[in-house]
Amino acid sequence: MRSPRLRPLLVPALLCAFAVLAARPTDAADGAGRRKDADPGISTQVERLYQDAALATQQYETGRQEAQTQRAQALRFEGLLNRERREIAVLHEDLGRIARAQYRDGGGLPLTAQILFAGDPDELMQGEHVFSRTTLAVNNAVDKSRRAESRLEADEAKAAATWRTLEKRSAELAALKGDIENKLEEARWQLQGQADASVAAGSCRGAVRLDQPQQAPVGAWVTPVAAYELSAGFGSGGSRWASRHTGQDFAVPIGTPVWAVGAGRVVRVSCGGAFGIEIVIEHTGGGYYTQYAHLAAVTVDQGENVVPGQWIGQSGTSGNSTGPHLHFEVRVTPELGSAVDPVPWLAARGVPVG
C-alpha cells in the first residue's frame, strides 16, 4: 500500500520537471547559443541587390560607351553642319557677285530697253545670250543654295534628335543605377542592424543559406574578397587595438561576399566581443588558421568543410569597428595572439594582395 505522504509531493515534483524541460535548449539552438539556420530574409535581399547593382552597372557602362559613340557621331554632325553653313555662305556670296555682274552687263535692263539701245542686231543677240547665260547661272546658284539650306535644316534636326536621345538614355541609366544603389545601401544597414542585435545578445543567428552564384574554378588559394581597398595593415598601431593590429583590413561595403581563402574546416562561428561576428577556419595540411571578423552574416556552420572561394559570410562592421570592412587574420593557432602577416602569407601561395 502506497504511503499517502507521497501524494502531496507529486505536484511539486511535476512542476519542477516542467521547469527543467522548459529551461533545456530547444531544437532551434545549439549548446553554444547559436540558433540554427537563420531566415535568409535581408541577407538574400542584399545578395540579389548586389547582383542587380552589378547588372545595372554593366548596363550603365555599356550605355556610357554607346553614349560616347553617339557623342562622337553628334560631334561629326556638328562638323558637317559647320561645313554646310560655310558652303551656304559661299553660295550667297556667289549669288551676290553674279547679281552685281548681271547688273553691270545690262542684265538689269528690261528686254525692250535693250532692243532700243542696241546698236545692231548682233549686239542685241550677244547681249541676250549673255543675259540668258547669266540668268541660268543665277537660277542654278539659287537652286543649289536652296538644296544646301534644306539639307542643312534636315541635318540640324537629325543632330538635335541624336543629342536628345543621348541625354535621355544617359538619364535613364543613371536613374536606374542610382535607384538600385539606394535600395542596396538601405538593405545593407538593415543587415548590419541584425548583426548588431546578435552581437549585443551574444547569440549568432546561425548560417544563412543563400543560393551562391556559380563561380569559375579557382586555385588552391584566393583572396577573401573580390574587389577591395586595403586599409589598416598588419602590425600598425591605433587607439582601437590593445597593442598592434593583428590582421589585414579589406575595406568593402556591407554585404560583400566573403570567401574562404583555402580548403579547410570551420572551427569557430561566434558573436560578441571586439571582433563582432567572426569565423575561424582550420586549413587542410598546413597548420594554419584564418579568421574573418566584423561580419554582418555567416553562411556556414561550425564543423562544416569549405573549399577555396566558397562564400562563407557577408562583410559588415560588427564589434569594435570604425566602418564597413573585413578584418582578415592568419594564425598558427585558432586563438588570438598567434597571428602572422597575412599579405606575404597569401603572396607565398600565389595570391598577391594590393
Tab-separated table of C-alpha atoms in Angstrom:
chain	number	residue	atom	x	y	z
A	1	MET	CA	0.000	0.000	0.000
A	2	ARG	CA	1.331	3.379	-1.048
A	3	SER	CA	2.078	5.931	1.591
A	4	PRO	CA	-0.351	8.911	1.498
A	5	ARG	CA	2.577	11.153	2.247
A	6	LEU	CA	3.910	10.762	-1.309
A	7	ARG	CA	0.808	12.225	-2.892
A	8	PRO	CA	1.324	15.853	-1.691
A	9	LEU	CA	4.876	15.718	-3.091
A	10	LEU	CA	3.696	14.697	-6.553
A	11	VAL	CA	2.532	18.175	-7.722
A	12	PRO	CA	5.781	19.988	-6.767
A	13	ALA	CA	7.789	17.259	-8.448
A	14	LEU	CA	5.815	17.606	-11.677
A	15	LEU	CA	6.230	21.381	-11.631
A	16	CYS	CA	9.991	21.009	-11.229
A	17	ALA	CA	10.095	18.584	-14.151
A	18	PHE	CA	8.221	21.021	-16.403
A	19	ALA	CA	10.577	23.815	-15.374
A	20	VAL	CA	13.637	21.721	-16.250
A	21	LEU	CA	12.162	20.838	-19.646
A	22	ALA	CA	11.389	24.477	-20.367
A	23	ALA	CA	14.930	25.521	-19.460
A	24	ARG	CA	16.572	22.965	-21.787
A	25	PRO	CA	17.864	24.229	-25.159
A	26	THR	CA	15.252	23.846	-27.847
A	27	ASP	CA	15.834	22.426	-31.307
A	28	ALA	CA	16.275	25.990	-32.570
A	29	ALA	CA	19.635	26.481	-30.842
A	30	ASP	CA	22.803	24.544	-30.183
A	31	GLY	CA	24.811	24.310	-26.970
A	32	ALA	CA	26.876	27.393	-27.806
A	33	GLY	CA	23.830	29.613	-28.011
A	34	ARG	CA	23.820	29.732	-31.811
A	35	ARG	CA	20.450	29.408	-33.427
A	36	LYS	CA	20.213	27.006	-36.329
A	37	ASP	CA	19.841	28.087	-39.939
A	38	ALA	CA	18.519	31.629	-39.906
A	39	ASP	CA	15.857	33.033	-42.167
A	40	PRO	CA	17.786	34.390	-45.160
A	41	GLY	CA	15.478	37.436	-45.384
A	42	ILE	CA	17.536	40.583	-45.630
A	43	SER	CA	20.729	38.647	-46.487
A	44	THR	CA	19.037	37.305	-49.615
A	45	GLN	CA	17.780	40.781	-50.446
A	46	VAL	CA	21.297	42.190	-50.157
A	47	GLU	CA	22.642	39.366	-52.328
A	48	ARG	CA	20.038	39.978	-55.029
A	49	LEU	CA	20.536	43.724	-54.908
A	50	TYR	CA	24.274	43.174	-55.337
A	51	GLN	CA	23.504	41.170	-58.474
A	52	ASP	CA	21.049	43.833	-59.679
A	53	ALA	CA	23.601	46.545	-58.959
A	54	ALA	CA	26.269	44.645	-60.886
A	55	LEU	CA	23.878	44.258	-63.846
A	56	ALA	CA	22.843	47.917	-63.663
A	57	THR	CA	26.494	48.960	-63.539
A	58	GLN	CA	27.225	46.786	-66.569
A	59	GLN	CA	24.277	48.317	-68.439
A	60	TYR	CA	25.379	51.762	-67.355
A	61	GLU	CA	28.911	51.167	-68.613
A	62	THR	CA	27.582	49.735	-71.883
A	63	GLY	CA	25.279	52.729	-72.211
A	64	ARG	CA	28.149	55.064	-71.388
A	65	GLN	CA	30.237	53.517	-74.163
A	66	GLU	CA	27.291	53.793	-76.551
A	67	ALA	CA	26.841	57.387	-75.436
A	68	GLN	CA	30.484	58.101	-76.233
A	69	THR	CA	29.949	56.653	-79.710
A	70	GLN	CA	26.780	58.712	-80.160
A	71	ARG	CA	28.548	61.786	-78.848
A	72	ALA	CA	31.304	61.279	-81.406
A	73	GLN	CA	28.661	60.951	-84.133
A	74	ALA	CA	26.927	64.086	-82.896
A	75	LEU	CA	30.225	65.963	-82.983
A	76	ARG	CA	30.783	64.747	-86.546
A	77	PHE	CA	27.309	66.032	-87.398
A	78	GLU	CA	28.252	69.371	-85.910
A	79	GLY	CA	31.375	69.424	-88.064
A	80	LEU	CA	29.342	68.644	-91.196
A	81	LEU	CA	26.812	71.302	-90.271
A	82	ASN	CA	29.527	73.889	-89.874
A	83	ARG	CA	30.929	72.951	-93.269
A	84	GLU	CA	27.462	73.193	-94.828
A	85	ARG	CA	26.958	76.599	-93.239
A	86	ARG	CA	30.253	77.786	-94.735
A	87	GLU	CA	29.258	76.428	-98.156
A	88	ILE	CA	25.918	78.247	-97.985
A	89	ALA	CA	27.709	81.459	-97.066
A	90	VAL	CA	29.930	80.998	-100.150
A	91	LEU	CA	26.842	80.377	-102.306
A	92	HIS	CA	25.287	83.568	-101.022
A	93	GLU	CA	28.446	85.441	-101.897
A	94	ASP	CA	28.369	83.895	-105.399
A	95	LEU	CA	24.761	84.963	-105.845
A	96	GLY	CA	25.638	88.489	-104.871
A	97	ARG	CA	28.597	88.517	-107.245
A	98	ILE	CA	26.504	87.120	-110.120
A	99	ALA	CA	23.741	89.627	-109.481
A	100	ARG	CA	26.204	92.506	-109.484
A	101	ALA	CA	27.842	91.241	-112.669
A	102	GLN	CA	24.455	90.832	-114.343
A	103	TYR	CA	23.542	94.380	-113.451
A	104	ARG	CA	26.844	95.739	-114.801
A	105	ASP	CA	26.423	93.749	-118.024
A	106	GLY	CA	22.975	95.206	-118.619
A	107	GLY	CA	21.069	92.297	-117.273
A	108	GLY	CA	19.206	94.693	-115.089
A	109	LEU	CA	17.580	96.466	-118.118
A	110	PRO	CA	14.240	95.306	-119.476
A	111	LEU	CA	14.389	93.492	-122.822
A	112	THR	CA	12.560	96.400	-124.612
A	113	ALA	CA	15.147	98.883	-123.409
A	114	GLN	CA	17.954	96.620	-124.564
A	115	ILE	CA	16.388	96.495	-128.074
A	116	LEU	CA	16.090	100.280	-128.196
A	117	PHE	CA	19.655	100.902	-127.057
A	118	ALA	CA	21.249	98.132	-129.118
A	119	GLY	CA	23.429	99.485	-131.940
A	120	ASP	CA	22.872	96.472	-134.244
A	121	PRO	CA	21.204	93.043	-134.161
A	122	ASP	CA	24.469	91.254	-133.424
A	123	GLU	CA	24.998	93.389	-130.353
A	124	LEU	CA	21.427	92.678	-129.277
A	125	MET	CA	21.841	88.922	-129.753
A	126	GLN	CA	25.144	88.942	-127.926
A	127	GLY	CA	23.594	90.832	-125.018
A	128	GLU	CA	20.643	88.458	-124.959
A	129	HIS	CA	22.997	85.458	-124.946
A	130	VAL	CA	24.934	86.907	-122.027
A	131	PHE	CA	21.703	87.665	-120.232
A	132	SER	CA	20.382	84.119	-120.697
A	133	ARG	CA	23.646	82.602	-119.583
A	134	THR	CA	23.763	84.840	-116.527
A	135	THR	CA	20.143	84.122	-115.703
A	136	LEU	CA	20.839	80.380	-115.925
A	137	ALA	CA	23.835	80.774	-113.609
A	138	VAL	CA	21.743	82.710	-111.137
A	139	ASN	CA	18.948	80.129	-111.218
A	140	ASN	CA	21.416	77.280	-110.732
A	141	ALA	CA	23.065	79.095	-107.867
A	142	VAL	CA	19.711	79.778	-106.238
A	143	ASP	CA	18.651	76.124	-106.613
A	144	LYS	CA	21.970	74.955	-105.202
A	145	SER	CA	21.643	77.318	-102.275
A	146	ARG	CA	18.100	76.166	-101.555
A	147	ARG	CA	19.118	72.497	-101.676
A	148	ALA	CA	22.015	73.195	-99.335
A	149	GLU	CA	19.762	75.068	-96.913
A	150	SER	CA	17.209	72.232	-96.990
A	151	ARG	CA	19.954	69.667	-96.335
A	152	LEU	CA	21.319	71.838	-93.529
A	153	GLU	CA	17.881	72.052	-91.912
A	154	ALA	CA	17.448	68.239	-92.064
A	155	ASP	CA	20.926	67.622	-90.663
A	156	GLU	CA	20.358	70.098	-87.837
A	157	ALA	CA	17.150	68.266	-86.910
A	158	LYS	CA	18.990	64.927	-87.022
A	159	ALA	CA	21.800	66.246	-84.833
A	160	ALA	CA	19.315	67.652	-82.309
A	161	ALA	CA	17.474	64.283	-82.198
A	162	THR	CA	20.772	62.469	-81.611
A	163	TRP	CA	21.606	64.733	-78.661
A	164	ARG	CA	18.106	64.304	-77.184
A	165	THR	CA	18.321	60.511	-77.451
A	166	LEU	CA	21.773	60.552	-75.889
A	167	GLU	CA	20.687	62.701	-72.950
A	168	LYS	CA	17.512	60.657	-72.342
A	169	ARG	CA	19.355	57.325	-72.385
A	170	SER	CA	22.078	58.603	-70.070
A	171	ALA	CA	19.481	59.951	-67.616
A	172	GLU	CA	17.530	56.662	-67.617
A	173	LEU	CA	20.642	54.572	-66.940
A	174	ALA	CA	21.835	56.919	-64.212
A	175	ALA	CA	18.394	56.839	-62.543
A	176	LEU	CA	18.249	53.022	-62.684
A	177	LYS	CA	21.728	52.674	-61.242
A	178	GLY	CA	21.041	55.249	-58.518
A	179	ASP	CA	17.737	53.613	-57.507
A	180	ILE	CA	19.335	50.186	-57.098
A	181	GLU	CA	22.288	51.612	-55.196
A	182	ASN	CA	19.928	53.422	-52.806
A	183	LYS	CA	17.957	50.226	-52.181
A	184	LEU	CA	21.190	48.295	-51.670
A	185	GLU	CA	22.511	50.825	-49.179
A	186	GLU	CA	19.269	50.653	-47.187
A	187	ALA	CA	19.329	46.842	-47.215
A	188	ARG	CA	22.988	46.796	-46.142
A	189	TRP	CA	22.214	48.738	-42.980
A	190	GLN	CA	19.201	46.557	-42.222
A	191	LEU	CA	21.525	43.568	-42.450
A	192	GLN	CA	24.027	45.318	-40.193
A	193	GLY	CA	21.237	46.079	-37.711
A	194	GLN	CA	20.512	42.371	-37.397
A	195	ALA	CA	24.219	41.707	-36.901
A	196	ASP	CA	24.479	44.339	-34.161
A	197	ALA	CA	21.472	42.809	-32.388
A	198	SER	CA	23.117	39.373	-32.498
A	199	VAL	CA	26.382	40.738	-31.135
A	200	ALA	CA	24.583	42.591	-28.343
A	201	ALA	CA	22.747	39.388	-27.398
A	202	GLY	CA	25.910	37.279	-27.757
A	203	SER	CA	23.922	34.801	-29.843
A	204	CYS	CA	24.622	34.301	-33.549
A	205	ARG	CA	21.713	33.917	-35.928
A	206	GLY	CA	23.249	30.806	-37.422
A	207	ALA	CA	24.145	30.114	-41.025
A	208	VAL	CA	22.121	31.955	-43.634
A	209	ARG	CA	21.731	29.513	-46.510
A	210	LEU	CA	21.946	31.506	-49.729
A	211	ASP	CA	21.957	30.384	-53.333
A	212	GLN	CA	25.564	31.128	-54.052
A	213	PRO	CA	26.416	32.233	-57.582
A	214	GLN	CA	28.277	29.780	-59.770
A	215	GLN	CA	31.977	30.544	-59.820
A	216	ALA	CA	34.661	29.551	-62.263
A	217	PRO	CA	37.141	27.012	-60.886
A	218	VAL	CA	39.673	28.698	-58.633
A	219	GLY	CA	43.135	27.766	-57.465
A	220	ALA	CA	44.101	26.311	-54.111
A	221	TRP	CA	44.128	29.798	-52.569
A	222	VAL	CA	42.165	33.008	-53.221
A	223	THR	CA	41.701	36.460	-51.712
A	224	PRO	CA	38.988	36.695	-49.021
A	225	VAL	CA	37.034	39.306	-51.036
A	226	ALA	CA	36.955	40.191	-54.721
A	227	ALA	CA	37.111	43.996	-55.069
A	228	TYR	CA	38.569	45.932	-52.154
A	229	GLU	CA	40.835	48.666	-50.887
A	230	LEU	CA	43.453	47.850	-48.277
A	231	SER	CA	43.109	49.827	-45.055
A	232	ALA	CA	44.809	49.014	-41.719
A	233	GLY	CA	47.694	46.609	-42.215
A	234	PHE	CA	49.341	44.007	-40.020
A	235	GLY	CA	51.341	45.484	-37.127
A	236	SER	CA	50.009	49.015	-37.497
A	237	GLY	CA	49.255	50.998	-34.342
A	238	GLY	CA	45.979	52.556	-33.269
A	239	SER	CA	43.904	53.501	-30.257
A	240	ARG	CA	41.334	50.797	-31.057
A	241	TRP	CA	43.793	47.917	-30.541
A	242	ALA	CA	45.338	46.828	-27.259
A	243	SER	CA	48.796	46.581	-28.852
A	244	ARG	CA	49.306	46.283	-32.610
A	245	HIS	CA	46.885	45.425	-35.396
A	246	THR	CA	46.826	41.656	-35.798
A	247	GLY	CA	45.500	41.325	-39.334
A	248	GLN	CA	44.907	42.967	-42.689
A	249	ASP	CA	41.752	45.032	-43.198
A	250	PHE	CA	39.946	44.977	-46.540
A	251	ALA	CA	37.658	47.984	-46.947
A	252	VAL	CA	34.460	46.727	-48.617
A	253	PRO	CA	30.769	47.672	-48.382
A	254	ILE	CA	28.412	45.875	-46.002
A	255	GLY	CA	27.092	42.654	-47.504
A	256	THR	CA	30.106	41.953	-49.707
A	257	PRO	CA	30.590	38.179	-50.187
A	258	VAL	CA	33.457	36.869	-48.044
A	259	TRP	CA	35.257	33.761	-49.321
A	260	ALA	CA	37.269	31.034	-47.662
A	261	VAL	CA	40.838	31.621	-48.832
A	262	GLY	CA	41.575	27.897	-48.912
A	263	ALA	CA	40.194	24.448	-48.159
A	264	GLY	CA	39.555	23.557	-44.530
A	265	ARG	CA	37.050	23.162	-41.714
A	266	VAL	CA	35.153	25.834	-39.807
A	267	VAL	CA	36.291	25.583	-36.188
A	268	ARG	CA	34.539	28.662	-34.844
A	269	VAL	CA	31.495	30.802	-35.552
A	270	SER	CA	30.935	33.297	-32.770
A	271	CYS	CA	29.372	36.646	-31.925
A	272	GLY	CA	30.224	39.306	-29.385
A	273	GLY	CA	33.483	40.833	-28.272
A	274	ALA	CA	35.797	43.098	-30.209
A	275	PHE	CA	35.597	41.051	-33.424
A	276	GLY	CA	31.800	41.031	-33.584
A	277	ILE	CA	30.623	38.163	-35.773
A	278	GLU	CA	33.641	36.074	-36.752
A	279	ILE	CA	34.590	32.822	-38.453
A	280	VAL	CA	37.809	30.829	-37.915
A	281	ILE	CA	38.856	28.151	-40.418
A	282	GLU	CA	41.498	25.472	-39.893
A	283	HIS	CA	43.168	24.861	-43.238
A	284	THR	CA	43.944	21.453	-44.581
A	285	GLY	CA	47.502	20.156	-44.214
A	286	GLY	CA	49.322	23.318	-43.296
A	287	GLY	CA	48.906	24.064	-39.628
A	288	TYR	CA	47.372	27.475	-40.290
A	289	TYR	CA	44.079	29.097	-39.383
A	290	THR	CA	42.346	32.101	-40.928
A	291	GLN	CA	39.938	34.462	-39.207
A	292	TYR	CA	37.222	36.587	-40.842
A	293	ALA	CA	35.820	39.243	-38.491
A	294	HIS	CA	33.323	42.112	-38.200
A	295	LEU	CA	30.871	40.182	-40.405
A	296	ALA	CA	27.195	41.006	-40.893
A	297	ALA	CA	26.118	37.407	-41.554
A	298	VAL	CA	27.588	33.908	-41.931
A	299	THR	CA	26.665	31.250	-44.475
A	300	VAL	CA	28.451	28.287	-42.876
A	301	ASP	CA	28.191	26.456	-39.577
A	302	GLN	CA	30.841	25.350	-37.117
A	303	GLY	CA	32.258	21.960	-38.151
A	304	GLU	CA	31.454	22.476	-41.836
A	305	ASN	CA	34.067	21.772	-44.505
A	306	VAL	CA	34.772	24.533	-47.027
A	307	VAL	CA	36.590	24.829	-50.341
A	308	PRO	CA	38.640	27.724	-51.787
A	309	GLY	CA	36.431	30.557	-52.925
A	310	GLN	CA	33.355	29.291	-51.064
A	311	TRP	CA	31.072	32.046	-49.832
A	312	ILE	CA	31.258	31.827	-46.040
A	313	GLY	CA	29.723	35.150	-44.978
A	314	GLN	CA	28.813	38.737	-45.725
A	315	SER	CA	31.043	41.587	-44.622
A	316	GLY	CA	29.874	44.188	-42.128
A	317	THR	CA	31.020	46.423	-39.318
A	318	SER	CA	30.054	44.466	-36.199
A	319	GLY	CA	32.058	44.612	-32.976
A	320	ASN	CA	34.882	47.079	-32.419
A	321	SER	CA	34.831	48.550	-35.930
A	322	THR	CA	35.072	52.083	-37.301
A	323	GLY	CA	33.362	51.299	-40.608
A	324	PRO	CA	32.473	48.532	-43.073
A	325	HIS	CA	35.423	46.238	-43.715
A	326	LEU	CA	36.675	42.686	-43.398
A	327	HIS	CA	39.318	42.020	-40.749
A	328	PHE	CA	41.360	39.061	-42.012
A	329	GLU	CA	43.958	37.198	-39.947
A	330	VAL	CA	46.286	34.263	-40.471
A	331	ARG	CA	47.180	32.372	-37.277
A	332	VAL	CA	49.218	29.358	-36.234
A	333	THR	CA	46.555	28.510	-33.625
A	334	PRO	CA	42.827	29.262	-33.599
A	335	GLU	CA	43.318	31.787	-30.811
A	336	LEU	CA	44.141	35.483	-30.790
A	337	GLY	CA	47.825	36.247	-30.256
A	338	SER	CA	49.283	33.801	-32.788
A	339	ALA	CA	48.836	35.903	-35.930
A	340	VAL	CA	51.341	36.266	-38.778
A	341	ASP	CA	51.324	38.890	-41.523
A	342	PRO	CA	48.627	37.718	-43.992
A	343	VAL	CA	49.835	39.665	-47.045
A	344	PRO	CA	53.164	37.819	-47.588
A	345	TRP	CA	51.444	34.611	-46.416
A	346	LEU	CA	48.930	34.899	-49.278
A	347	ALA	CA	51.609	36.038	-51.718
A	348	ALA	CA	53.643	32.902	-50.940
A	349	ARG	CA	50.579	30.900	-52.044
A	350	GLY	CA	50.248	32.691	-55.356
A	351	VAL	CA	47.698	35.268	-54.218
A	352	PRO	CA	49.131	38.803	-54.417
A	353	VAL	CA	47.231	41.385	-52.407
A	354	GLY	CA	47.328	45.074	-53.162
